[in-house]
Amino acid sequence: DAGVIQSPRHEVTEMGQEVTLRCKPISGHDYLFWYRQTMMRGLELLIYFNNNVPIDDSGMPEDRFSAKMPNASFSTLKIQPSEPRDSAVYFCASSFTNGNTIYFGEGSWLTVV
Amino acid sequence: GQQLNQSPQSMFIQEGEDVSMNCTSSSIFNTWLWYKQDPGEGPVLLIALYKAGELTSNGRLTAQFGITRKDSFLNISASIPSDVGIYFCAGPAPQGGSEKLVFGKGTKLTVNP
């Protein structure tokens, strides 16, 4: 079975540019999570969805970040405009209803220069 | 926000040695999860613990749910080079739904052949 699929795997962009990260969750999972990983702060939950509806976006750092889930098989995380401090690995993850066993994608490694 | 404190931050061991690491919290958790992140990959669930005092094994890995419900331990016996990676503890955020996980900052394990 395919796991959580993220794209791009790696992106290098210039400060001020728009960045769009994409995620396809595991089929049948009703929860989708976006995490950010940095050396300083570890794994941080940015936002999560249940049945395509955003449930908690309290981890989204600021208005430059936005996330959407137009259908059960696709989600995007957008940063506009990007800044060097946004450089991190962004993970998408999905799970069934109780969410205890969440499955992570391989991550999108973002560098903003 | 809720923090999970992991120790040690990093470990350098020789192949064949046993490894112990732990995770503590100031709040009670009803579930403890241990994930491993290989270099360049997303975290993968190793062991899930659901009951205070529970001791669960997965191959050479053994994890325990502390009786106070504020800590958990992970042991790896007879380490091998492929054990290299970052080990994270995680649990449902006390202030959130069970699907919202918080993660420790990880224990980075290096195994010298």
PDB file of C-alpha atoms in Angstrom:
ATOM      1  CA  ASP A   1       0.000   0.000   0.000  1.00  0.00           C
ATOM      2  CA  ALA A   2       1.198   3.514  -0.718  1.00  0.00           C
ATOM      3  CA  GLY A   3       2.070   5.556   2.321  1.00  0.00           C
ATOM      4  CA  VAL A   4       1.669   9.273   2.773  1.00  0.00           C
ATOM      5  CA  ILE A   5       3.061  10.955  -0.331  1.00  0.00           C
ATOM      6  CA  GLN A   6       4.602  14.398  -0.188  1.00  0.00           C
ATOM      7  CA  SER A   7       6.004  16.665  -2.838  1.00  0.00           C
ATOM      8  CA  PRO A   8       8.395  18.193  -3.467  1.00  0.00           C
ATOM      9  CA  ARG A   9      10.991  16.227  -1.496  1.00  0.00           C
ATOM     10  CA  HIS A  10      13.414  19.119  -1.646  1.00  0.00           C
ATOM     11  CA  GLU A  11      12.939  22.772  -2.471  1.00  0.00           C
ATOM     12  CA  VAL A  12      15.293  25.706  -2.435  1.00  0.00           C
ATOM     13  CA  THR A  13      13.683  29.066  -2.951  1.00  0.00           C
ATOM     14  CA  GLU A  14      14.487  32.721  -2.556  1.00  0.00           C
ATOM     15  CA  MET A  15      13.116  34.816   0.235  1.00  0.00           C
ATOM     16  CA  GLY A  16       9.802  36.371  -0.712  1.00  0.00           C
ATOM     17  CA  GLN A  17       8.754  33.600  -3.057  1.00  0.00           C
ATOM     18  CA  GLU A  18       5.626  31.536  -2.569  1.00  0.00           C
ATOM     19  CA  VAL A  19       6.105  27.922  -1.530  1.00  0.00           C
ATOM     20  CA  THR A  20       3.471  25.233  -1.927  1.00  0.00           C
ATOM     21  CA  LEU A  21       3.908  21.834  -0.322  1.00  0.00           C
ATOM     22  CA  ARG A  22       1.600  19.000  -1.268  1.00  0.00           C
ATOM     23  CA  CYS A  23       0.369  15.890   0.463  1.00  0.00           C
ATOM     24  CA  LYS A  24      -1.647  12.827  -0.412  1.00  0.00           C
ATOM     25  CA  PRO A  25      -2.728  10.975   2.741  1.00  0.00           C
ATOM     26  CA  ILE A  26      -3.189   7.243   3.015  1.00  0.00           C
ATOM     27  CA  SER A  27      -6.481   6.255   1.423  1.00  0.00           C
ATOM     28  CA  GLY A  28      -9.244   5.908   3.981  1.00  0.00           C
ATOM     29  CA  HIS A  29      -7.567   7.979   6.672  1.00  0.00           C
ATOM     30  CA  ASP A  30      -9.787  10.742   7.983  1.00  0.00           C
ATOM     31  CA  TYR A  31      -7.173  12.798   9.820  1.00  0.00           C
ATOM     32  CA  LEU A  32      -4.391  14.768   8.169  1.00  0.00           C
ATOM     33  CA  PHE A  33      -1.624  16.588  10.008  1.00  0.00           C
ATOM     34  CA  TRP A  34       1.067  19.053   9.000  1.00  0.00           C
ATOM     35  CA  TYR A  35       4.185  19.105  11.177  1.00  0.00           C
ATOM     36  CA  ARG A  36       7.344  21.182  10.965  1.00  0.00           C
ATOM     37  CA  GLN A  37      10.702  19.887  12.191  1.00  0.00           C
ATOM     38  CA  THR A  38      13.685  22.058  13.095  1.00  0.00           C
ATOM     39  CA  MET A  39      16.764  21.435  15.187  1.00  0.00           C
ATOM     40  CA  MET A  40      15.754  24.068  17.706  1.00  0.00           C
ATOM     41  CA  ARG A  41      12.086  23.254  18.178  1.00  0.00           C
ATOM     42  CA  GLY A  42      11.798  19.607  17.164  1.00  0.00           C
ATOM     43  CA  LEU A  43       8.504  18.391  15.699  1.00  0.00           C
ATOM     44  CA  GLU A  44       5.742  20.970  15.920  1.00  0.00           C
ATOM     45  CA  LEU A  45       2.149  20.414  14.907  1.00  0.00           C
ATOM     46  CA  LEU A  46       1.062  23.233  12.605  1.00  0.00           C
ATOM     47  CA  ILE A  47      -2.495  22.274  11.728  1.00  0.00           C
ATOM     48  CA  TYR A  48      -4.690  19.220  11.399  1.00  0.00           C
ATOM     49  CA  PHE A  49      -7.848  18.306   9.531  1.00  0.00           C
ATOM     50  CA  ASN A  50     -10.629  15.841  10.159  1.00  0.00           C
ATOM     51  CA  ASN A  51     -12.749  14.848   7.176  1.00  0.00           C
ATOM     52  CA  ASN A  52     -11.201  17.727   5.220  1.00  0.00           C
ATOM     53  CA  VAL A  53     -12.200  20.313   7.842  1.00  0.00           C
ATOM     54  CA  PRO A  54      -9.479  22.227   9.739  1.00  0.00           C
ATOM     55  CA  ILE A  55      -9.798  21.373  13.428  1.00  0.00           C
ATOM     56  CA  ASP A  56      -6.875  23.127  15.063  1.00  0.00           C
ATOM     57  CA  ASP A  57      -4.570  25.637  13.391  1.00  0.00           C
ATOM     58  CA  SER A  58      -3.114  27.041  16.598  1.00  0.00           C
ATOM     59  CA  GLY A  59       0.350  25.862  15.601  1.00  0.00           C
ATOM     60  CA  MET A  60       0.442  27.864  12.381  1.00  0.00           C
ATOM     61  CA  PRO A  61       3.195  30.398  13.000  1.00  0.00           C
ATOM     62  CA  GLU A  62       1.656  33.417  11.309  1.00  0.00           C
ATOM     63  CA  ASP A  63      -0.560  34.626   8.512  1.00  0.00           C
ATOM     64  CA  ARG A  64       2.074  33.815   5.916  1.00  0.00           C
ATOM     65  CA  PHE A  65       1.164  30.164   6.420  1.00  0.00           C
ATOM     66  CA  SER A  66      -2.049  28.658   5.109  1.00  0.00           C
ATOM     67  CA  ALA A  67      -3.286  25.115   4.597  1.00  0.00           C
ATOM     68  CA  LYS A  68      -6.155  23.657   2.647  1.00  0.00           C
ATOM     69  CA  MET A  69      -7.697  20.267   2.149  1.00  0.00           C
ATOM     70  CA  PRO A  70     -10.075  20.452  -0.813  1.00  0.00           C
ATOM     71  CA  ASN A  71     -10.778  16.715  -0.759  1.00  0.00           C
ATOM     72  CA  ALA A  72      -9.956  13.545   1.154  1.00  0.00           C
ATOM     73  CA  SER A  73      -6.905  12.750  -0.945  1.00  0.00           C
ATOM     74  CA  PHE A  74      -5.097  16.066  -1.170  1.00  0.00           C
ATOM     75  CA  SER A  75      -3.809  18.844   1.036  1.00  0.00           C
ATOM     76  CA  THR A  76      -1.512  21.818   0.552  1.00  0.00           C
ATOM     77  CA  LEU A  77       0.565  23.923   2.895  1.00  0.00           C
ATOM     78  CA  LYS A  78       1.429  27.312   1.477  1.00  0.00           C
ATOM     79  CA  ILE A  79       3.935  29.888   2.663  1.00  0.00           C
ATOM     80  CA  GLN A  80       3.650  33.348   1.139  1.00  0.00           C
ATOM     81  CA  PRO A  81       5.960  35.190   1.303  1.00  0.00           C
ATOM     82  CA  SER A  82       8.659  32.782   2.441  1.00  0.00           C
ATOM     83  CA  GLU A  83      11.447  33.818   4.816  1.00  0.00           C
ATOM     84  CA  PRO A  84      14.783  32.176   5.684  1.00  0.00           C
ATOM     85  CA  ARG A  85      13.471  31.222   9.138  1.00  0.00           C
ATOM     86  CA  ASP A  86      10.880  29.022   7.414  1.00  0.00           C
ATOM     87  CA  SER A  87      13.676  26.643   6.403  1.00  0.00           C
ATOM     88  CA  ALA A  88      12.770  23.285   7.911  1.00  0.00           C
ATOM     89  CA  VAL A  89      11.451  19.848   7.092  1.00  0.00           C
ATOM     90  CA  TYR A  90       7.681  19.825   6.698  1.00  0.00           C
ATOM     91  CA  PHE A  91       5.951  16.520   7.328  1.00  0.00           C
ATOM     92  CA  CYS A  92       2.472  15.509   6.377  1.00  0.00           C
ATOM     93  CA  ALA A  93       0.910  12.648   8.324  1.00  0.00           C
ATOM     94  CA  SER A  94      -2.421  10.869   8.359  1.00  0.00           C
ATOM     95  CA  SER A  95      -4.358   8.516  10.596  1.00  0.00           C
ATOM     96  CA  PHE A  96      -7.638   6.783  11.297  1.00  0.00           C
ATOM     97  CA  THR A  97     -10.156   8.151  13.762  1.00  0.00           C
ATOM     98  CA  ASN A  98      -8.336   7.759  17.084  1.00  0.00           C
ATOM     99  CA  GLY A  99      -5.129   9.196  15.634  1.00  0.00           C
ATOM    100  CA  ASN A 100      -2.757   7.414  17.986  1.00  0.00           C
ATOM    101  CA  THR A 101      -0.978   5.658  15.154  1.00  0.00           C
ATOM    102  CA  ILE A 102      -0.173   8.412  12.728  1.00  0.00           C
ATOM    103  CA  TYR A 103       1.776   7.679   9.580  1.00  0.00           C
ATOM    104  CA  PHE A 104       4.276  10.211   8.330  1.00  0.00           C
ATOM    105  CA  GLY A 105       5.366  11.012   4.813  1.00  0.00           C
ATOM    106  CA  GLU A 106       9.025  11.329   3.938  1.00  0.00           C
ATOM    107  CA  GLY A 107       8.949  15.087   4.364  1.00  0.00           C
ATOM    108  CA  SER A 108       9.546  18.146   2.236  1.00  0.00           C
ATOM    109  CA  TRP A 109      12.956  19.693   2.913  1.00  0.00           C
ATOM    110  CA  LEU A 110      12.606  23.448   2.451  1.00  0.00           C
ATOM    111  CA  THR A 111      15.488  25.889   2.261  1.00  0.00           C
ATOM    112  CA  VAL A 112      14.748  29.600   1.897  1.00  0.00           C
ATOM    113  CA  VAL A 113      17.770  31.688   0.978  1.00  0.00           C
TER     114      VAL A 113
ATOM    115  CA  GLY B   1       2.511  24.214  25.379  1.00  0.00           C
ATOM    116  CA  GLN B   2       2.869  20.739  26.782  1.00  0.00           C
ATOM    117  CA  GLN B   3       6.417  19.424  26.711  1.00  0.00           C
ATOM    118  CA  LEU B   4       7.846  15.967  26.711  1.00  0.00           C
ATOM    119  CA  ASN B   5      11.417  15.866  27.962  1.00  0.00           C
ATOM    120  CA  GLN B   6      13.641  13.203  26.502  1.00  0.00           C
ATOM    121  CA  SER B   7      17.019  12.116  27.754  1.00  0.00           C
ATOM    122  CA  PRO B   8      19.683  11.737  26.819  1.00  0.00           C
ATOM    123  CA  GLN B   9      19.723  14.138  23.872  1.00  0.00           C
ATOM    124  CA  SER B  10      22.288  11.968  22.098  1.00  0.00           C
ATOM    125  CA  MET B  11      24.117   8.706  22.595  1.00  0.00           C
ATOM    126  CA  PHE B  12      27.224   7.247  21.033  1.00  0.00           C
ATOM    127  CA  ILE B  13      27.559   3.526  21.578  1.00  0.00           C
ATOM    128  CA  GLN B  14      29.376   0.503  20.257  1.00  0.00           C
ATOM    129  CA  GLU B  15      27.588  -2.160  18.278  1.00  0.00           C
ATOM    130  CA  GLY B  16      26.312  -4.865  20.607  1.00  0.00           C
ATOM    131  CA  GLU B  17      25.689  -2.565  23.562  1.00  0.00           C
ATOM    132  CA  ASP B  18      22.302  -2.107  25.162  1.00  0.00           C
ATOM    133  CA  VAL B  19      20.623   1.318  25.079  1.00  0.00           C
ATOM    134  CA  SER B  20      18.206   2.990  27.472  1.00  0.00           C
ATOM    135  CA  MET B  21      16.390   6.270  26.988  1.00  0.00           C
ATOM    136  CA  ASN B  22      13.462   7.905  28.690  1.00  0.00           C
ATOM    137  CA  CYS B  23      10.751  10.474  28.352  1.00  0.00           C
ATOM    138  CA  THR B  24       9.093  12.468  31.107  1.00  0.00           C
ATOM    139  CA  SER B  25       6.242  14.899  31.394  1.00  0.00           C
ATOM    140  CA  SER B  26       4.760  17.113  34.068  1.00  0.00           C
ATOM    141  CA  SER B  27       1.299  15.954  32.974  1.00  0.00           C
ATOM    142  CA  ILE B  28      -0.324  12.554  32.963  1.00  0.00           C
ATOM    143  CA  PHE B  29      -0.504  10.766  29.642  1.00  0.00           C
ATOM    144  CA  ASN B  30      -2.931   7.982  28.804  1.00  0.00           C
ATOM    145  CA  THR B  31      -0.916   6.785  25.844  1.00  0.00           C
ATOM    146  CA  TRP B  32       2.796   6.722  25.146  1.00  0.00           C
ATOM    147  CA  LEU B  33       4.201   6.224  21.684  1.00  0.00           C
ATOM    148  CA  TRP B  34       7.770   5.666  20.542  1.00  0.00           C
ATOM    149  CA  TYR B  35       8.797   6.612  17.017  1.00  0.00           C
ATOM    150  CA  LYS B  36      12.075   6.223  15.161  1.00  0.00           C
ATOM    151  CA  GLN B  37      13.253   8.580  12.442  1.00  0.00           C
ATOM    152  CA  ASP B  38      15.897   7.292  10.062  1.00  0.00           C
ATOM    153  CA  PRO B  39      18.119   9.904   8.425  1.00  0.00           C
ATOM    154  CA  GLY B  40      16.252  11.622   5.610  1.00  0.00           C
ATOM    155  CA  GLU B  41      12.945   9.922   6.391  1.00  0.00           C
ATOM    156  CA  GLY B  42       9.794  10.548   8.361  1.00  0.00           C
ATOM    157  CA  PRO B  43       9.187   9.090  11.847  1.00  0.00           C
ATOM    158  CA  VAL B  44       7.870   5.541  12.009  1.00  0.00           C
ATOM    159  CA  LEU B  45       5.935   4.109  14.949  1.00  0.00           C
ATOM    160  CA  LEU B  46       7.850   1.463  16.900  1.00  0.00           C
ATOM    161  CA  ILE B  47       5.768   0.765  19.991  1.00  0.00           C
ATOM    162  CA  ALA B  48       2.488   2.024  21.463  1.00  0.00           C
ATOM    163  CA  LEU B  49       1.656   1.789  25.179  1.00  0.00           C
ATOM    164  CA  TYR B  50      -1.872   2.234  26.510  1.00  0.00           C
ATOM    165  CA  LYS B  51      -1.810   1.194  30.164  1.00  0.00           C
ATOM    166  CA  ALA B  52       0.204   2.282  33.198  1.00  0.00           C
ATOM    167  CA  GLY B  53       2.859  -0.292  33.989  1.00  0.00           C
ATOM    168  CA  GLU B  54       2.569  -1.907  30.575  1.00  0.00           C
ATOM    169  CA  LEU B  55       5.733  -3.473  29.197  1.00  0.00           C
ATOM    170  CA  THR B  56       5.757  -4.112  25.460  1.00  0.00           C
ATOM    171  CA  SER B  57       8.413  -5.562  23.187  1.00  0.00           C
ATOM    172  CA  ASN B  58       9.041  -5.309  19.469  1.00  0.00           C
ATOM    173  CA  GLY B  59      12.025  -7.456  18.590  1.00  0.00           C
ATOM    174  CA  ARG B  60      15.058  -6.060  20.377  1.00  0.00           C
ATOM    175  CA  LEU B  61      13.068  -3.059  21.548  1.00  0.00           C
ATOM    176  CA  THR B  62      11.211  -2.924  24.849  1.00  0.00           C
ATOM    177  CA  ALA B  63       9.180   0.008  26.098  1.00  0.00           C
ATOM    178  CA  GLN B  64       7.452   0.615  29.399  1.00  0.00           C
ATOM    179  CA  PHE B  65       4.605   2.882  30.432  1.00  0.00           C
ATOM    180  CA  GLY B  66       5.607   4.343  33.788  1.00  0.00           C
ATOM    181  CA  ILE B  67       3.272   3.671  36.716  1.00  0.00           C
ATOM    182  CA  THR B  68       2.999   7.383  37.456  1.00  0.00           C
ATOM    183  CA  ARG B  69       1.779   7.853  33.859  1.00  0.00           C
ATOM    184  CA  LYS B  70       4.245  10.725  33.587  1.00  0.00           C
ATOM    185  CA  ASP B  71       7.101   8.813  32.052  1.00  0.00           C
ATOM    186  CA  SER B  72       8.085   6.083  29.638  1.00  0.00           C
ATOM    187  CA  PHE B  73      11.253   4.178  28.855  1.00  0.00           C
ATOM    188  CA  LEU B  74      12.663   2.597  25.718  1.00  0.00           C
ATOM    189  CA  ASN B  75      15.390  -0.014  25.754  1.00  0.00           C
ATOM    190  CA  ILE B  76      17.255  -1.463  22.792  1.00  0.00           C
ATOM    191  CA  SER B  77      19.223  -4.623  23.345  1.00  0.00           C
ATOM    192  CA  ALA B  78      22.299  -5.713  21.402  1.00  0.00           C
ATOM    193  CA  SER B  79      22.377  -2.614  19.189  1.00  0.00           C
ATOM    194  CA  ILE B  80      23.253  -2.890  15.509  1.00  0.00           C
ATOM    195  CA  PRO B  81      24.291  -0.203  13.001  1.00  0.00           C
ATOM    196  CA  SER B  82      20.770   0.113  11.562  1.00  0.00           C
ATOM    197  CA  ASP B  83      19.519   1.277  14.964  1.00  0.00           C
ATOM    198  CA  VAL B  84      21.042   4.659  14.115  1.00  0.00           C
ATOM    199  CA  GLY B  85      18.470   7.424  14.051  1.00  0.00           C
ATOM    200  CA  ILE B  86      16.427   9.707  16.252  1.00  0.00           C
ATOM    201  CA  TYR B  87      13.985   8.179  18.725  1.00  0.00           C
ATOM    202  CA  PHE B  88      10.948  10.243  19.692  1.00  0.00           C
ATOM    203  CA  CYS B  89       8.421   9.756  22.414  1.00  0.00           C
ATOM    204  CA  ALA B  90       4.948  11.126  21.810  1.00  0.00           C
ATOM    205  CA  GLY B  91       1.548  11.233  23.395  1.00  0.00           C
ATOM    206  CA  PRO B  92      -1.871  12.810  22.990  1.00  0.00           C
ATOM    207  CA  ALA B  93      -1.791  16.467  24.019  1.00  0.00           C
ATOM    208  CA  PRO B  94      -3.523  16.724  27.403  1.00  0.00           C
ATOM    209  CA  GLN B  95      -5.412  19.816  26.287  1.00  0.00           C
ATOM    210  CA  GLY B  96      -6.340  18.456  22.920  1.00  0.00           C
ATOM    211  CA  GLY B  97      -8.180  15.529  21.426  1.00  0.00           C
ATOM    212  CA  SER B  98      -6.522  12.129  21.412  1.00  0.00           C
ATOM    213  CA  GLU B  99      -5.586  12.680  17.786  1.00  0.00           C
ATOM    214  CA  LYS B 100      -3.359  15.667  18.585  1.00  0.00           C
ATOM    215  CA  LEU B 101       0.090  14.354  19.449  1.00  0.00           C
ATOM    216  CA  VAL B 102       2.958  16.172  21.102  1.00  0.00           C
ATOM    217  CA  PHE B 103       6.513  14.959  20.536  1.00  0.00           C
ATOM    218  CA  GLY B 104       9.678  15.077  22.581  1.00  0.00           C
ATOM    219  CA  LYS B 105      12.769  16.545  20.947  1.00  0.00           C
ATOM    220  CA  GLY B 106      14.255  13.127  20.451  1.00  0.00           C
ATOM    221  CA  THR B 107      17.277  11.059  21.410  1.00  0.00           C
ATOM    222  CA  LYS B 108      19.820  10.809  18.628  1.00  0.00           C
ATOM    223  CA  LEU B 109      21.518   7.421  18.576  1.00  0.00           C
ATOM    224  CA  THR B 110      24.822   6.712  16.879  1.00  0.00           C
ATOM    225  CA  VAL B 111      26.098   3.145  16.744  1.00  0.00           C
ATOM    226  CA  ASN B 112      29.742   2.549  15.969  1.00  0.00           C
ATOM    227  CA  PRO B 113      30.410  -0.752  14.201  1.00  0.00           C
TER     228      PRO B 113
END
